[in-house]
Coordinates of C-alpha atoms and ligand atoms in Angstrom, one line a residue:
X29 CA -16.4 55.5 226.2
X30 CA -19.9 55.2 227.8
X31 CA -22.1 58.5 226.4
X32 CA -24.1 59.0 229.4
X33 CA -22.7 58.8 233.5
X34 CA -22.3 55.1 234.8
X35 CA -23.5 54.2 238.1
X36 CA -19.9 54.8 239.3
X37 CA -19.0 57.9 237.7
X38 CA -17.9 61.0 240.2
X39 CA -21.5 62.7 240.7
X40 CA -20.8 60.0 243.9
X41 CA -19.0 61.4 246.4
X42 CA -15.5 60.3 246.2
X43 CA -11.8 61.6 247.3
X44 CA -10.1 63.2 243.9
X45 CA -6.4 63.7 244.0
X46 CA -4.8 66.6 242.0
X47 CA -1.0 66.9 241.3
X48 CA 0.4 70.2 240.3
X49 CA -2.6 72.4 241.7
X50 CA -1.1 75.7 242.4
X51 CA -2.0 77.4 239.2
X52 CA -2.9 77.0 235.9
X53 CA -4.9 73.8 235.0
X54 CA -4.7 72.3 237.9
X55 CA -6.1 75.3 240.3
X56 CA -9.0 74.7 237.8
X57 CA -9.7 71.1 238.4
X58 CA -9.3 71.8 242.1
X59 CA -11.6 74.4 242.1
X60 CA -14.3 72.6 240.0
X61 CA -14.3 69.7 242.2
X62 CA -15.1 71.5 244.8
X63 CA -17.7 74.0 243.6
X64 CA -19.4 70.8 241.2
X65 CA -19.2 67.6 242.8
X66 CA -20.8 66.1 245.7
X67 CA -19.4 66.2 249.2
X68 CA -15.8 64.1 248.5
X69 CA -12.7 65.3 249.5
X70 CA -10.1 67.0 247.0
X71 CA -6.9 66.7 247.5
X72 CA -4.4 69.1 246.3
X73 CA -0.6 68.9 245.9
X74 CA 2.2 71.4 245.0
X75 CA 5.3 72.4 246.0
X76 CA 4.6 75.4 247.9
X77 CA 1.3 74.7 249.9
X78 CA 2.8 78.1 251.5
X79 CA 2.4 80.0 248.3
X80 CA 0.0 78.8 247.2
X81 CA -2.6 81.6 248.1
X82 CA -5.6 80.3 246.3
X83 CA -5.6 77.2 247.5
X84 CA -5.7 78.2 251.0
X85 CA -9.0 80.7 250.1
X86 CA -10.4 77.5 248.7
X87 CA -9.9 75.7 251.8
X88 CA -11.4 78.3 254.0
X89 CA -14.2 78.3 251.5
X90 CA -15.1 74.7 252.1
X91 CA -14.1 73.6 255.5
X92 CA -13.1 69.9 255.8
X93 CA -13.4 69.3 252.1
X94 CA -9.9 70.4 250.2
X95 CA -6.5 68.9 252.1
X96 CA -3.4 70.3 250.6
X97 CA 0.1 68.8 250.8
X98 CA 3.8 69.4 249.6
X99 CA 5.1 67.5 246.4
X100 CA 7.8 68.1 244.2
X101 CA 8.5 65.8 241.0
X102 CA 11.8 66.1 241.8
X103 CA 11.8 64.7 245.2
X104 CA 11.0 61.5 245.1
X105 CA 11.0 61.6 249.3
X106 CA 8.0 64.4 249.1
X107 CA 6.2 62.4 246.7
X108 CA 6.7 59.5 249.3
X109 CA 5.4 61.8 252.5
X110 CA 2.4 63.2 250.7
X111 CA 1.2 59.5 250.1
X112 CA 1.8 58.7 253.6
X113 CA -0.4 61.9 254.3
X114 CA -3.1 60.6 251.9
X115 CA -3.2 57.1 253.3
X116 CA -3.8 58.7 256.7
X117 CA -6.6 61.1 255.3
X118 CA -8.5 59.0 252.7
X119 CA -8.8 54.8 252.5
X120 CA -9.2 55.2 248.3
X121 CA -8.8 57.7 245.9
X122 CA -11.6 57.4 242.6
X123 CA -9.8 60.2 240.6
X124 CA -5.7 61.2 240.7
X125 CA -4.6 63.6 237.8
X126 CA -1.1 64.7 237.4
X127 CA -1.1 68.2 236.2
X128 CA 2.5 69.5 237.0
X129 CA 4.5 69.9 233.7
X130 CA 7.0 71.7 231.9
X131 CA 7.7 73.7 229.1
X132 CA 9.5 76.8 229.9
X133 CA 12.0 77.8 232.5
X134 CA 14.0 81.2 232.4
X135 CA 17.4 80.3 232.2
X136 CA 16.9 76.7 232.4
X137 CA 14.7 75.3 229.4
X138 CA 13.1 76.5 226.6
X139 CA 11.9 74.6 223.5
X140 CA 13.7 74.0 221.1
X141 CA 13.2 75.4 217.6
X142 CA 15.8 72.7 215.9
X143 CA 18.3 70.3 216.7
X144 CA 21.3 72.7 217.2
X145 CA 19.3 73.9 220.1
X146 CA 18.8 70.9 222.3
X147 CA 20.5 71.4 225.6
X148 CA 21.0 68.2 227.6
X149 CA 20.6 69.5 231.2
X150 CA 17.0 71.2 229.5
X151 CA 16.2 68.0 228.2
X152 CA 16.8 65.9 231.2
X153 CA 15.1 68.1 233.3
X154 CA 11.9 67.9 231.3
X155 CA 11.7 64.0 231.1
X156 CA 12.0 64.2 235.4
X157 CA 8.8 66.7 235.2
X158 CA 7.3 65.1 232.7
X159 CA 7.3 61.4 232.6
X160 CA 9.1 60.7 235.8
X161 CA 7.7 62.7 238.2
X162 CA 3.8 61.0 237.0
X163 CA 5.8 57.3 237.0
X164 CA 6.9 57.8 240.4
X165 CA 3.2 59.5 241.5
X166 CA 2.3 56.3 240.6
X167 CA 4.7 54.0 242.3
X168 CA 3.5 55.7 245.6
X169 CA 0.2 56.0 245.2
X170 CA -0.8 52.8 243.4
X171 CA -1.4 51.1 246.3
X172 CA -4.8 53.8 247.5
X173 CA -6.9 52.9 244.3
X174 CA -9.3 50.3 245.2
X175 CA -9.0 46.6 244.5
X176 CA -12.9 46.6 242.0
X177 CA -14.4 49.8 241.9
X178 CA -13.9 52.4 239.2
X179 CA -11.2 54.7 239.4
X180 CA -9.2 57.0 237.1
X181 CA -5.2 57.6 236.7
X182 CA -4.9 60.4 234.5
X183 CA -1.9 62.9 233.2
X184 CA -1.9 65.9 231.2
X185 CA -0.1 65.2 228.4
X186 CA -0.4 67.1 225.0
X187 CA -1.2 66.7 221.5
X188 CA 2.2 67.5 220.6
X189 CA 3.9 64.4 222.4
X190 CA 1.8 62.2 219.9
X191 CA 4.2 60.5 217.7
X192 CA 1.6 60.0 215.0
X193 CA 0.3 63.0 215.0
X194 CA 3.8 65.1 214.9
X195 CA 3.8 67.2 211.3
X196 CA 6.3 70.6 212.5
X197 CA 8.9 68.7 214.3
X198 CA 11.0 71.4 217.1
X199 CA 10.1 71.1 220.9
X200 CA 12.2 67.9 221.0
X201 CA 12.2 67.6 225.2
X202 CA 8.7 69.2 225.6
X203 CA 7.8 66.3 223.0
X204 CA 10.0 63.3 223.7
X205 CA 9.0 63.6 227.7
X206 CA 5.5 63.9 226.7
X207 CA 5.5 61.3 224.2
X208 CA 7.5 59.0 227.3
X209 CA 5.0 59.9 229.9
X210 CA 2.5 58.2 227.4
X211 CA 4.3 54.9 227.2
X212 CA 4.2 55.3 231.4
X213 CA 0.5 55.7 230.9
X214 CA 0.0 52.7 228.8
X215 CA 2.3 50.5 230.8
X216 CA 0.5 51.5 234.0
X217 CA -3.1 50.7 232.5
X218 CA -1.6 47.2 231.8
X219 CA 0.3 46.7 235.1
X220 CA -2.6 48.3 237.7
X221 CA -5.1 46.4 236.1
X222 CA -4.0 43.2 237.8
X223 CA -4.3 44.8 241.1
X224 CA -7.2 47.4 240.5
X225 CA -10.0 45.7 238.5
X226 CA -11.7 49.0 237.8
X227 CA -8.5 51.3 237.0
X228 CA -8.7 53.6 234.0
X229 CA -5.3 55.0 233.1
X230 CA -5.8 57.5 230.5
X231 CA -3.5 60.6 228.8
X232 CA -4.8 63.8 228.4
X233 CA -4.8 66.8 226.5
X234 CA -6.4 69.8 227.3
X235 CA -6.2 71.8 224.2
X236 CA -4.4 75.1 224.0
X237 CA -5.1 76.9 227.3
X238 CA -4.5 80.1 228.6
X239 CA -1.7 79.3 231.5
X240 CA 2.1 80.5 232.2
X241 CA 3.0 77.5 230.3
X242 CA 1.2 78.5 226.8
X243 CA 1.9 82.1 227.1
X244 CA 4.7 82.8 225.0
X245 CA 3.7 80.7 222.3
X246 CA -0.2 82.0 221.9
X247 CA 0.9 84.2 219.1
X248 CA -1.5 82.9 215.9
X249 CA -3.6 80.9 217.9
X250 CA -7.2 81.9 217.8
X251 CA -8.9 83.2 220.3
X252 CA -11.7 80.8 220.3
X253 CA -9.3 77.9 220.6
X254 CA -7.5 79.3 223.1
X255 CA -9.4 78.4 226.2
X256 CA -9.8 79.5 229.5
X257 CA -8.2 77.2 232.7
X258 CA -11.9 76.5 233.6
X259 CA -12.8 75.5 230.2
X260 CA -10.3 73.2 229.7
X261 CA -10.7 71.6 233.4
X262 CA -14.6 71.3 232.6
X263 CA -14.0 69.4 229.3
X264 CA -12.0 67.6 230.7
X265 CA -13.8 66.3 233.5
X266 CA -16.8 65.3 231.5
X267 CA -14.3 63.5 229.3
X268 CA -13.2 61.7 232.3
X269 CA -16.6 60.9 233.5
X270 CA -17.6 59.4 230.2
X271 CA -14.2 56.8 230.4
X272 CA -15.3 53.2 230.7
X273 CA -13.3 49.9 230.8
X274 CA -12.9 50.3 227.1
X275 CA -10.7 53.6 227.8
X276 CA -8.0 52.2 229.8
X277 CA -4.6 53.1 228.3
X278 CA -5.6 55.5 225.9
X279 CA -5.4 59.3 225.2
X280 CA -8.2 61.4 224.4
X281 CA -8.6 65.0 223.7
X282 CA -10.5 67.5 225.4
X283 CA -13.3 67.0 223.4
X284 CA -13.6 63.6 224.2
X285 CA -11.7 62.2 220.8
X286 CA -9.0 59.7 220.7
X287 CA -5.4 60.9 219.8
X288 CA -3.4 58.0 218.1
X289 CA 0.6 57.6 220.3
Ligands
NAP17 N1 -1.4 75.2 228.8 C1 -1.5 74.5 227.6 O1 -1.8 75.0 226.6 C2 -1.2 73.0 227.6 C3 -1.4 72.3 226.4 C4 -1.1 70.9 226.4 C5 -0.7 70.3 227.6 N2 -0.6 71.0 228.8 C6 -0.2 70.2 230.0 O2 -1.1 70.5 231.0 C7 -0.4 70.5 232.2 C8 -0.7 71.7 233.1 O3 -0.2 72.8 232.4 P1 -0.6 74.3 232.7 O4 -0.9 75.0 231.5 O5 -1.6 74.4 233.8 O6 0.8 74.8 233.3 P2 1.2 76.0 234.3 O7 0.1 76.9 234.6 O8 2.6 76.5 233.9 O9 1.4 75.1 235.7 C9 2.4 74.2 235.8 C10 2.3 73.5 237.1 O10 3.3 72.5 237.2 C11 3.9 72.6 238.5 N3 5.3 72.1 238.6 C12 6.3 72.5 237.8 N4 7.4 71.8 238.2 C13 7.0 71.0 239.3 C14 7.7 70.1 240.1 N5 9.0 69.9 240.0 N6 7.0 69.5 241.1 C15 5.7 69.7 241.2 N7 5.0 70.6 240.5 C16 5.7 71.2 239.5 C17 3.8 74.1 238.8 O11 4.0 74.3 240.2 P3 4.6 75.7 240.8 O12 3.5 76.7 240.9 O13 5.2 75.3 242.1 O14 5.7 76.2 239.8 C18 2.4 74.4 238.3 O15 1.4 74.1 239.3 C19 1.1 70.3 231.9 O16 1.4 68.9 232.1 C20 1.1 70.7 230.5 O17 2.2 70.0 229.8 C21 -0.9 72.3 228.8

């Protein structure tokens, strides 16, 4: 990774794609695009633009600038639509990040502490959030990053779907689905390369952060380690603006460090 901006990094206005934006993380990265970068447009998808409240202040807060549109990971026909809406919108997108994920769902998933626990229908659900629903992202919007200049493909993963790393053991779908979505990563940075010269695929984690998705399992961890939505976004995106060629197909940490699969 380059330590200081190249000529192509995102203080140049360019359209920014974020997946999964009504709440949590994603909300964040929306909302610092906006307020911090120069006059591209943002693009925001969810699954309920309707609900998604904040999103529509942000919209009214910068006219013309953030576009929102529906997409579920689990309709691969929505996923399909809001590319067709993109393509109409914007020629090339210089930034997509998949935020959506999942941990936790009342009465549908919840981690698991050991084997006895794993649930099939949980588990299958997880890897079609996961480390489908960013696969398929990609197979309909591969086609809007540009043929030489630079531009990023990133997903939120997390620390814990690092098979190197992995000392406790537990969480097995939370894990295995992040660990898959990986793999997707790193087969995308080979694949889009041949296409997209100046793609940068990259997995992500953002540290622990303080979101519907963390909350029940914050118990022992510290508060300054516990970051805020914004805090985690802004790492992030100065991580991302520091990726080079070098970076493509690897996972780095919020701090800019590499995590080993
Ligand atoms: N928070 C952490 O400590 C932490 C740590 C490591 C990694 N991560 C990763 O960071 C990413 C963002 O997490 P977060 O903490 O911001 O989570 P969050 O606040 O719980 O938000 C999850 C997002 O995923 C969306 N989503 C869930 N199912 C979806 C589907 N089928 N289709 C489209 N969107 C869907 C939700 O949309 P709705 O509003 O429609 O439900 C929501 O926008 C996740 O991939 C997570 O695994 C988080």
């Amino acid at each position: 990774m380059s330590q200081s901006p190249s000529p192509a990094s995102f203080s140049s206005p360019v359209a920014a794609l974020v997946q999964g934006a009504s709440r949590g993380i994603g909300l964040a990265f929306v909302r610092q695009l906006l307020e911090q970068r120069d006059a591209g447009v943002v693009i925001a998808t969810c699954r309920n633009p309707q609900g998604a409240g904040v999103l529509s202040t942000l919209a009214e807060a910068h006219p013309g600038r953030l576009q929102v549109y529906p997409l579920d990971l689990l309709e691969e026909a929505s996923i399909a639509s809001a590319a067709k809406a993109v393509r109409a919108r914007v020629e090339h997108l210089g930034l997509l990040i998949n935020c959506a994920g999942v941990l936790h769902e009342p009465g549908r998933l919840q981690p698991e502490r050991r084997v006895a626990d794993v649930d099939a229908d949980a588990f299958v659900h997880s890897v079609r959030v996961n480390t489908l629903g960013p696969l398929l992202v990609a197979k309909h919007f591969q086609g809007l990053f540009p043929a030489s200049k630079r531009a990023v493909y990133a997903s939120l993963s997390a620390r814990v779907g690092s098979i190197g790393d992995n000392r406790l053991g537990g969480w097995y779908a939370y894990r295995a689905s992040k660990a898959a979505q990986n793999m997707v990563t790193r087969n995308l940075a080979i694949e889009l390369r041949r296409r997209a010269r100046g793609i940068i695929c990259v997995s992500l984690h953002p540290g622990t952060v303080d979101t519907g998705l963390s909350k029940p399992f914050q118990r022992g961890v510290p508060g300054h380690k516990l970051f805020t939505p914004e805090q985690a976004a802004a790492k992030l995106l100065s991580v991302i603006d520091s990726l080079d060629g070098e970076s493509n197909g690897k996972f780095y940490a919020w701090d800019g460090s590499e995590i080993p699969w």
